[in-house]
mmCIF file of C-alpha atoms in Angstrom:
data_model
loop_
_atom_site.group_PDB
_atom_site.id
_atom_site.type_symbol
_atom_site.label_atom_id
_atom_site.label_comp_id
_atom_site.label_asym_id
_atom_site.label_seq_id
_atom_site.Cartn_x
_atom_site.Cartn_y
_atom_site.Cartn_z
ATOM 1 C CA MET Y 59 -3.058 14.070 69.242
ATOM 2 C CA GLY Y 60 -5.443 15.479 66.611
ATOM 3 C CA LEU Y 61 -2.575 17.351 64.918
ATOM 4 C CA ARG Y 62 -0.524 14.158 64.661
ATOM 5 C CA LEU Y 63 -3.458 12.324 63.023
ATOM 6 C CA VAL Y 64 -3.873 15.122 60.471
ATOM 7 C CA GLU Y 65 -0.144 15.110 59.669
ATOM 8 C CA LYS Y 66 -0.163 11.318 59.381
ATOM 9 C CA GLY Y 67 -3.160 11.482 57.047
ATOM 10 C CA ASN Y 68 -1.515 14.098 54.853
ATOM 11 C CA HIS Y 69 1.673 12.017 54.721
ATOM 12 C CA SER Y 70 -0.319 8.959 53.600
ATOM 13 C CA LYS Y 71 -2.016 10.971 50.864
ATOM 14 C CA ARG Y 72 1.340 12.256 49.636
ATOM 15 C CA MET Y 73 2.668 8.696 49.528
ATOM 16 C CA VAL Y 74 -0.331 7.532 47.498
ATOM 17 C CA VAL Y 75 0.128 10.395 45.023
ATOM 18 C CA PHE Y 76 3.876 9.698 44.783
ATOM 19 C CA VAL Y 77 3.315 5.981 44.119
ATOM 20 C CA ALA Y 78 0.666 6.757 41.490
ATOM 21 C CA ILE Y 79 2.960 9.218 39.675
ATOM 22 C CA PHE Y 80 5.828 6.704 39.837
ATOM 23 C CA LEU Y 81 3.695 3.927 38.309
ATOM 24 C CA ILE Y 82 2.350 6.172 35.553
ATOM 25 C CA THR Y 83 5.857 7.408 34.690
ATOM 26 C CA THR Y 84 7.201 3.845 34.605
ATOM 27 C CA LEU Y 85 4.402 2.644 32.337
ATOM 28 C CA PHE Y 86 4.931 5.644 30.043
ATOM 29 C CA ILE Y 87 8.651 4.909 29.725
ATOM 30 C CA LEU Y 88 8.039 1.219 29.060
ATOM 31 C CA TYR Y 89 5.401 2.007 26.469
ATOM 32 C CA ASN Y 90 7.581 4.448 24.567
ATOM 33 C CA SER Y 91 10.641 2.204 24.652
ATOM 34 C CA ASN Y 92 8.799 -0.856 23.381
ATOM 35 C CA SER Y 93 5.782 0.122 21.320
ATOM 36 C CA VAL Y 94 7.620 2.452 18.957
ATOM 37 C CA ASN Y 95 10.291 -0.096 18.140
ATOM 38 C CA GLU Y 96 8.080 -3.143 18.052
ATOM 39 C CA SER Y 97 4.709 -1.889 16.800
ATOM 40 C CA TYR Y 98 5.488 -2.827 13.215
ATOM 41 C CA GLU Y 99 5.964 -6.436 14.354
ATOM 42 C CA ALA Y 100 2.397 -6.720 15.616
ATOM 43 C CA PHE Y 101 1.449 -9.208 12.953
ATOM 44 C CA LYS Y 102 4.674 -11.194 13.244
ATOM 45 C CA VAL Y 103 3.472 -12.237 16.674
ATOM 46 C CA ILE Y 104 0.318 -13.835 15.317
ATOM 47 C CA GLY Y 105 2.022 -15.437 12.353
ATOM 48 C CA TYR Y 106 1.484 -12.938 9.571
ATOM 49 C CA ASN Y 107 5.086 -13.167 8.458
ATOM 50 C CA SER Y 108 5.304 -16.942 8.363
ATOM 51 C CA ALA Y 109 4.687 -17.949 4.764
ATOM 52 C CA THR Y 110 3.187 -21.389 4.295
ATOM 53 C CA LYS Y 111 4.756 -21.819 0.863
ATOM 54 C CA ASN Y 112 6.694 -19.647 -1.541
ATOM 55 C CA THR Y 113 4.993 -19.058 -4.871
ATOM 56 C CA ASP Y 114 6.785 -18.869 -8.212
ATOM 57 C CA LEU Y 115 5.039 -15.780 -9.538
ATOM 58 C CA LYS Y 116 6.413 -16.259 -13.040
ATOM 59 C CA LYS Y 117 4.532 -19.559 -13.231
ATOM 60 C CA TRP Y 118 1.597 -18.241 -11.190
ATOM 61 C CA ALA Y 119 1.162 -15.359 -13.628
ATOM 62 C CA GLY Y 120 -1.377 -15.401 -16.399
ATOM 63 C CA LYS Y 121 -2.486 -12.563 -18.617
ATOM 64 C CA ASP Y 122 -5.859 -14.286 -19.063
ATOM 65 C CA GLY Y 123 -6.892 -12.780 -15.735
ATOM 66 C CA TYR Y 124 -7.193 -9.299 -17.278
ATOM 67 C CA VAL Y 125 -10.102 -8.843 -19.655
ATOM 68 C CA PRO Y 126 -10.616 -5.786 -21.883
ATOM 69 C CA VAL Y 127 -13.538 -3.522 -21.101
ATOM 70 C CA PHE Y 128 -14.262 -3.388 -24.848
ATOM 71 C CA GLY Y 129 -13.082 -5.441 -27.799
ATOM 72 C CA ASN Y 130 -10.737 -8.391 -27.846
ATOM 73 C CA LYS Y 131 -7.460 -6.833 -26.761
ATOM 74 C CA SER Y 132 -5.222 -8.919 -24.539
ATOM 75 C CA LEU Y 133 -2.688 -7.796 -21.973
ATOM 76 C CA THR Y 134 0.492 -9.104 -23.584
ATOM 77 C CA LEU Y 135 2.924 -6.567 -22.146
ATOM 78 C CA HIS Y 136 6.513 -7.550 -21.519
ATOM 79 C CA TYR Y 137 9.340 -5.242 -20.499
ATOM 80 C CA LYS Y 138 12.966 -5.768 -19.609
ATOM 81 C CA GLN Y 139 13.089 -2.850 -17.183
ATOM 82 C CA CYS Y 140 10.290 -1.086 -15.274
ATOM 83 C CA ALA Y 141 10.005 1.848 -12.893
ATOM 84 C CA LEU Y 142 7.258 1.461 -10.290
ATOM 85 C CA VAL Y 143 6.493 4.905 -8.854
ATOM 86 C CA THR Y 144 4.634 4.946 -5.548
ATOM 87 C CA SER Y 145 2.508 7.806 -4.240
ATOM 88 C CA SER Y 146 4.737 8.265 -1.191
ATOM 89 C CA SER Y 147 6.054 11.693 -0.189
ATOM 90 C CA HIS Y 148 9.539 10.182 -0.123
ATOM 91 C CA VAL Y 149 9.765 10.809 -3.876
ATOM 92 C CA LEU Y 150 9.624 14.578 -3.364
ATOM 93 C CA GLY Y 151 12.924 16.390 -3.675
ATOM 94 C CA THR Y 152 14.672 13.415 -5.283
ATOM 95 C CA GLY Y 153 14.958 14.895 -8.777
ATOM 96 C CA ALA Y 154 14.361 11.364 -10.099
ATOM 97 C CA GLY Y 155 11.905 12.397 -12.810
ATOM 98 C CA ALA Y 156 14.313 12.188 -15.752
ATOM 99 C CA GLU Y 157 15.585 8.797 -14.580
ATOM 100 C CA ILE Y 158 12.047 7.477 -14.237
ATOM 101 C CA ASP Y 159 11.090 8.679 -17.721
ATOM 102 C CA ARG Y 160 14.060 6.800 -19.204
ATOM 103 C CA ALA Y 161 12.621 3.483 -18.009
ATOM 104 C CA GLU Y 162 11.143 1.275 -20.693
ATOM 105 C CA CYS Y 163 7.927 0.993 -18.674
ATOM 106 C CA VAL Y 164 6.651 3.350 -15.967
ATOM 107 C CA ILE Y 165 3.942 2.003 -13.665
ATOM 108 C CA ARG Y 166 1.801 4.255 -11.453
ATOM 109 C CA MET Y 167 -1.067 3.696 -9.047
ATOM 110 C CA ASN Y 168 -4.568 5.089 -8.630
ATOM 111 C CA ASP Y 169 -4.829 8.871 -9.063
ATOM 112 C CA ALA Y 170 -1.180 9.758 -8.371
ATOM 113 C CA PRO Y 171 -0.576 12.712 -10.745
ATOM 114 C CA THR Y 172 2.504 13.793 -12.658
ATOM 115 C CA SER Y 173 1.506 17.388 -13.447
ATOM 116 C CA GLY Y 174 3.399 19.747 -11.185
ATOM 117 C CA PHE Y 175 5.659 16.965 -9.902
ATOM 118 C CA GLU Y 176 7.545 16.051 -13.087
ATOM 119 C CA ALA Y 177 10.992 16.836 -11.645
ATOM 120 C CA ASP Y 178 10.571 14.136 -9.001
ATOM 121 C CA VAL Y 179 8.160 11.570 -10.466
ATOM 122 C CA GLY Y 180 8.561 12.067 -14.219
ATOM 123 C CA ASN Y 181 5.873 12.477 -16.814
ATOM 124 C CA LYS Y 182 5.752 9.131 -18.594
ATOM 125 C CA THR Y 183 3.108 6.533 -17.762
ATOM 126 C CA SER Y 184 2.967 3.123 -19.440
ATOM 127 C CA LEU Y 185 0.576 1.357 -17.072
ATOM 128 C CA ARG Y 186 -1.694 2.555 -14.283
ATOM 129 C CA VAL Y 187 -3.250 0.174 -11.765
ATOM 130 C CA VAL Y 188 -6.458 1.628 -10.329
ATOM 131 C CA ALA Y 189 -8.589 0.477 -7.399
ATOM 132 C CA HIS Y 190 -12.366 0.576 -7.634
ATOM 133 C CA SER Y 191 -12.326 3.274 -4.932
ATOM 134 C CA SER Y 192 -10.182 5.575 -7.120
ATOM 135 C CA VAL Y 193 -12.172 5.422 -10.365
ATOM 136 C CA ILE Y 194 -14.220 8.542 -9.613
ATOM 137 C CA ARG Y 195 -11.083 10.559 -8.818
ATOM 138 C CA LEU Y 196 -9.678 9.666 -12.244
ATOM 139 C CA VAL Y 197 -12.871 10.707 -13.977
ATOM 140 C CA ARG Y 198 -12.856 14.075 -12.215
ATOM 141 C CA LYS Y 199 -9.495 14.923 -13.843
ATOM 142 C CA PRO Y 200 -9.756 13.676 -17.422
ATOM 143 C CA GLN Y 201 -7.014 15.989 -18.720
ATOM 144 C CA GLU Y 202 -4.577 14.465 -16.251
ATOM 145 C CA PHE Y 203 -5.485 10.804 -16.554
ATOM 146 C CA LEU Y 204 -7.729 10.048 -19.528
ATOM 147 C CA ASN Y 205 -7.536 12.556 -22.400
ATOM 148 C CA CYS Y 206 -4.144 11.772 -23.922
ATOM 149 C CA THR Y 207 -2.495 10.912 -27.215
ATOM 150 C CA ASP Y 208 0.218 8.553 -25.957
ATOM 151 C CA CYS Y 209 -2.061 6.804 -23.500
ATOM 152 C CA PRO Y 210 -1.153 4.128 -20.969
ATOM 153 C CA SER Y 211 -2.923 0.877 -20.283
ATOM 154 C CA ILE Y 212 -5.176 0.933 -17.230
ATOM 155 C CA ILE Y 213 -6.013 -2.105 -15.123
ATOM 156 C CA PHE Y 214 -9.012 -1.676 -12.830
ATOM 157 C CA TRP Y 215 -9.256 -3.995 -9.835
ATOM 158 C CA GLY Y 216 -11.989 -4.417 -7.265
ATOM 159 C CA PRO Y 217 -14.637 -6.759 -5.882
ATOM 160 C CA PRO Y 218 -16.591 -8.509 -8.674
ATOM 161 C CA THR Y 219 -19.763 -7.220 -7.020
ATOM 162 C CA LYS Y 220 -18.665 -3.686 -7.911
ATOM 163 C CA ILE Y 221 -16.771 -3.885 -11.215
ATOM 164 C CA GLY Y 222 -17.479 -7.383 -12.548
ATOM 165 C CA ARG Y 223 -19.434 -7.892 -15.764
ATOM 166 C CA ASP Y 224 -22.332 -9.348 -13.822
ATOM 167 C CA ALA Y 225 -22.439 -6.406 -11.443
ATOM 168 C CA ASN Y 226 -23.904 -3.840 -13.857
ATOM 169 C CA GLY Y 227 -23.803 -1.291 -11.064
ATOM 170 C CA ALA Y 228 -22.930 2.401 -11.187
ATOM 171 C CA LEU Y 229 -19.186 1.795 -10.941
ATOM 172 C CA TYR Y 230 -19.225 -0.857 -13.642
ATOM 173 C CA ARG Y 231 -21.133 1.479 -15.965
ATOM 174 C CA LEU Y 232 -18.728 4.342 -15.192
ATOM 175 C CA ILE Y 233 -15.710 2.248 -16.190
ATOM 176 C CA HIS Y 234 -17.440 1.300 -19.442
ATOM 177 C CA ARG Y 235 -18.254 4.943 -20.122
ATOM 178 C CA VAL Y 236 -14.581 5.836 -19.619
ATOM 179 C CA ALA Y 237 -13.483 3.096 -22.032
ATOM 180 C CA ALA Y 238 -16.071 4.133 -24.626
ATOM 181 C CA THR Y 239 -15.206 7.843 -24.397
ATOM 182 C CA TYR Y 240 -11.413 7.648 -24.259
ATOM 183 C CA THR Y 241 -10.716 5.093 -26.954
ATOM 184 C CA ASN Y 242 -6.964 5.779 -26.931
ATOM 185 C CA LEU Y 243 -6.808 4.067 -23.561
ATOM 186 C CA SER Y 244 -6.357 0.302 -23.273
ATOM 187 C CA THR Y 245 -8.615 -0.568 -20.345
ATOM 188 C CA PHE Y 246 -8.761 -3.902 -18.547
ATOM 189 C CA ILE Y 247 -10.585 -5.343 -15.530
ATOM 190 C CA VAL Y 248 -9.235 -8.034 -13.211
ATOM 191 C CA THR Y 249 -11.495 -11.094 -13.527
ATOM 192 C CA PRO Y 250 -13.210 -12.629 -10.474
ATOM 193 C CA GLY Y 251 -11.025 -15.714 -10.874
ATOM 194 C CA LYS Y 252 -7.871 -13.624 -10.839
ATOM 195 C CA MET Y 253 -9.114 -11.651 -7.820
ATOM 196 C CA HIS Y 254 -9.467 -14.956 -5.990
ATOM 197 C CA LYS Y 255 -5.916 -15.875 -7.020
ATOM 198 C CA PHE Y 256 -4.637 -12.627 -5.495
ATOM 199 C CA ASP Y 257 -6.379 -13.568 -2.224
ATOM 200 C CA THR Y 258 -4.908 -17.060 -2.333
ATOM 201 C CA LEU Y 259 -1.469 -15.622 -3.000
ATOM 202 C CA PHE Y 260 -1.740 -13.441 0.115
ATOM 203 C CA GLN Y 261 -2.585 -16.503 2.204
ATOM 204 C CA ARG Y 262 0.255 -18.575 0.752
ATOM 205 C CA GLU Y 263 2.798 -15.800 1.304
ATOM 206 C CA THR Y 264 1.695 -14.749 4.802
ATOM 207 C CA GLY Y 265 0.037 -17.819 6.270
ATOM 208 C CA ARG Y 266 -3.153 -15.855 6.890
ATOM 209 C CA ASP Y 267 -6.549 -15.892 5.241
ATOM 210 C CA ARG Y 268 -7.275 -12.389 3.946
ATOM 211 C CA GLN Y 269 -10.976 -12.339 4.772
ATOM 212 C CA LYS Y 270 -10.741 -14.049 8.156
ATOM 213 C CA SER Y 271 -7.930 -11.701 9.145
ATOM 214 C CA GLN Y 272 -10.069 -8.720 8.106
ATOM 215 C CA SER Y 273 -7.593 -7.514 5.504
ATOM 216 C CA TRP Y 274 -8.005 -5.524 2.318
ATOM 217 C CA LEU Y 275 -5.280 -6.005 -0.243
ATOM 218 C CA SER Y 276 -3.753 -2.675 -1.197
ATOM 219 C CA THR Y 277 -3.272 -1.309 -4.700
ATOM 220 C CA GLY Y 278 0.434 -1.721 -3.980
ATOM 221 C CA TRP Y 279 -0.079 -5.494 -3.649
ATOM 222 C CA PHE Y 280 -1.818 -5.751 -7.017
ATOM 223 C CA THR Y 281 0.675 -3.426 -8.687
ATOM 224 C CA MET Y 282 3.738 -5.273 -7.421
ATOM 225 C CA VAL Y 283 2.401 -8.623 -8.594
ATOM 226 C CA ILE Y 284 1.463 -7.230 -12.015
ATOM 227 C CA ALA Y 285 4.910 -5.635 -12.325
ATOM 228 C CA ILE Y 286 6.527 -9.005 -11.598
ATOM 229 C CA GLU Y 287 4.304 -10.587 -14.246
ATOM 230 C CA ILE Y 288 5.345 -8.204 -17.020
ATOM 231 C CA CYS Y 289 8.834 -6.954 -16.040
ATOM 232 C CA ASP Y 290 12.215 -8.675 -15.909
ATOM 233 C CA LYS Y 291 13.684 -5.947 -13.682
ATOM 234 C CA ILE Y 292 11.790 -3.570 -11.376
ATOM 235 C CA LYS Y 293 12.988 -0.407 -9.658
ATOM 236 C CA VAL Y 294 10.578 0.874 -7.000
ATOM 237 C CA TYR Y 295 10.580 4.588 -6.131
ATOM 238 C CA GLY Y 296 9.443 5.842 -2.721
ATOM 239 C CA MET Y 297 8.518 2.643 -0.875
ATOM 240 C CA VAL Y 298 9.819 2.409 2.707
ATOM 241 C CA PRO Y 299 11.056 -0.917 4.186
ATOM 242 C CA PRO Y 300 8.883 -2.955 6.578
ATOM 243 C CA SER Y 301 10.767 -1.768 9.676
ATOM 244 C CA TYR Y 302 10.737 1.934 8.778
ATOM 245 C CA CYS Y 303 7.883 3.009 11.046
ATOM 246 C CA GLY Y 304 9.293 1.053 13.988
ATOM 247 C CA ARG Y 305 12.529 3.009 14.169
ATOM 248 C CA HIS Y 306 13.526 4.921 17.273
ATOM 249 C CA PRO Y 307 13.528 7.866 17.299
ATOM 250 C CA GLN Y 308 10.487 7.862 15.091
ATOM 251 C CA PRO Y 309 10.828 9.093 11.487
ATOM 252 C CA LYS Y 310 9.765 12.667 10.861
ATOM 253 C CA ARG Y 311 6.196 13.258 9.796
ATOM 254 C CA MET Y 312 5.586 12.559 6.099
ATOM 255 C CA PRO Y 313 2.259 12.963 4.274
ATOM 256 C CA TYR Y 314 0.967 9.609 3.064
ATOM 257 C CA HIS Y 315 0.641 10.908 -0.532
ATOM 258 C CA TYR Y 316 3.089 13.299 -2.204
ATOM 259 C CA TYR Y 317 0.207 15.181 -3.813
ATOM 260 C CA LYS Y 318 -1.708 15.675 -0.548
ATOM 261 C CA PRO Y 319 0.626 17.631 1.755
ATOM 262 C CA ARG Y 320 -2.094 18.057 4.374
ATOM 263 C CA GLY Y 321 -3.093 14.415 4.282
ATOM 264 C CA PRO Y 322 -2.576 11.816 7.035
ATOM 265 C CA ASP Y 323 0.893 10.894 8.249
ATOM 266 C CA GLU Y 324 2.489 7.924 6.509
ATOM 267 C CA CYS Y 325 3.603 5.962 9.586
ATOM 268 C CA VAL Y 326 0.384 6.664 11.469
ATOM 269 C CA THR Y 327 -1.535 5.269 8.486
ATOM 270 C CA TYR Y 328 0.679 2.186 8.252
ATOM 271 C CA LEU Y 329 0.564 1.376 11.966
ATOM 272 C CA GLN Y 330 -3.160 1.998 12.400
ATOM 273 C CA ASN Y 331 -3.932 -0.299 9.477
ATOM 274 C CA GLU Y 332 -1.474 -2.986 10.559
ATOM 275 C CA ARG Y 333 -2.816 -3.137 14.110
ATOM 276 C CA GLY Y 334 -6.495 -2.574 13.290
ATOM 277 C CA ARG Y 335 -8.900 -5.279 14.445
ATOM 278 C CA ARG Y 336 -12.346 -3.779 13.857
ATOM 279 C CA GLY Y 337 -13.357 -3.601 10.232
ATOM 280 C CA ASN Y 338 -11.098 -4.392 7.299
ATOM 281 C CA HIS Y 339 -7.672 -2.789 6.981
ATOM 282 C CA HIS Y 340 -4.763 -2.758 4.585
ATOM 283 C CA ARG Y 341 -1.839 -4.704 6.042
ATOM 284 C CA PHE Y 342 0.776 -2.425 4.492
ATOM 285 C CA ILE Y 343 3.681 -3.569 6.657
ATOM 286 C CA THR Y 344 2.880 -7.240 6.183
ATOM 287 C CA GLU Y 345 2.796 -6.687 2.422
ATOM 288 C CA LYS Y 346 6.182 -4.966 2.541
ATOM 289 C CA GLN Y 347 7.623 -7.946 4.388
ATOM 290 C CA VAL Y 348 6.496 -10.093 1.465
ATOM 291 C CA PHE Y 349 7.919 -7.588 -1.043
ATOM 292 C CA ALA Y 350 11.278 -7.823 0.724
ATOM 293 C CA ARG Y 351 11.309 -11.577 0.068
ATOM 294 C CA TRP Y 352 10.171 -11.136 -3.518
ATOM 295 C CA ALA Y 353 12.954 -8.624 -4.145
ATOM 296 C CA LYS Y 354 15.506 -11.420 -3.859
ATOM 297 C CA LEU Y 355 13.599 -13.621 -6.287
ATOM 298 C CA TYR Y 356 12.437 -11.236 -9.006
ATOM 299 C CA ASN Y 357 15.185 -8.651 -9.478
ATOM 300 C CA ILE Y 358 13.452 -5.859 -7.531
ATOM 301 C CA SER Y 359 15.351 -2.884 -6.073
ATOM 302 C CA PHE Y 360 14.103 -0.019 -3.905
ATOM 303 C CA VAL Y 361 15.254 3.608 -3.961
ATOM 304 C CA TYR Y 362 14.229 6.757 -2.038
ATOM 305 C CA PRO Y 363 14.781 5.193 0.386
ATOM 306 C CA THR Y 364 17.261 2.511 -0.660
ATOM 307 C CA TRP Y 365 16.878 -0.860 1.027
#
């Protein structure tokens, strides 16, 4: 009798373990089959991709939103054809450098370098759009970004509390020191009014309030809008489509920046930011969904990858 009870108890335990393993395996399979393919649509579910109203960016544009750090220069750039070079690792191995340098205008972002990468990203820079968080990295490499004879224009963007004329903080003073030291550069700052317009544009194009949705606009957002303002035709190098990180099987690991091979993975960065709820995050995938719509309106094409 005692032996039967022991055997029955052991059988029950084995059944419990078997059921637990079965449930865990099932959940794992469901998670991998759904989350990988659908994770990039996280913000579609809550309405991020439902624009309230399309904006005519050619009418929305206004060069008055960019004020010179010194003097009375105005941003009156206009180009028929522009190359917008991202900092993505997808540009590596493309051999697109010569093609990029042939563009009438070459636009780069933040501290993405050309030295050592000329074969793939070119050497020419006509305009560089720089976030407040990247100013110090530019200053640390003056030979790469600041000390030049054929210098580009630089547009600095950031919260008015950090780079605005009324801020007079350390970052504001650093930008002024750069402009005063490297006089060959044409340096501009996005005005508070224009910064507000960028926020409003995000809300109109996505249906979501940037601040309430805990979003930070990326440098890519500012750069794309500025490119549309000044260029008739735009060719973007290295930007992946909105659905790229949701593919199955998942794309191979790619460093987020081509000049930081040991940096974070591109898709991990995109997905963590897109799904983040605590603290502010860049909504990279949401922005790319907007760029895909703009491409049809403003003569924008994407290469490496092509989409």
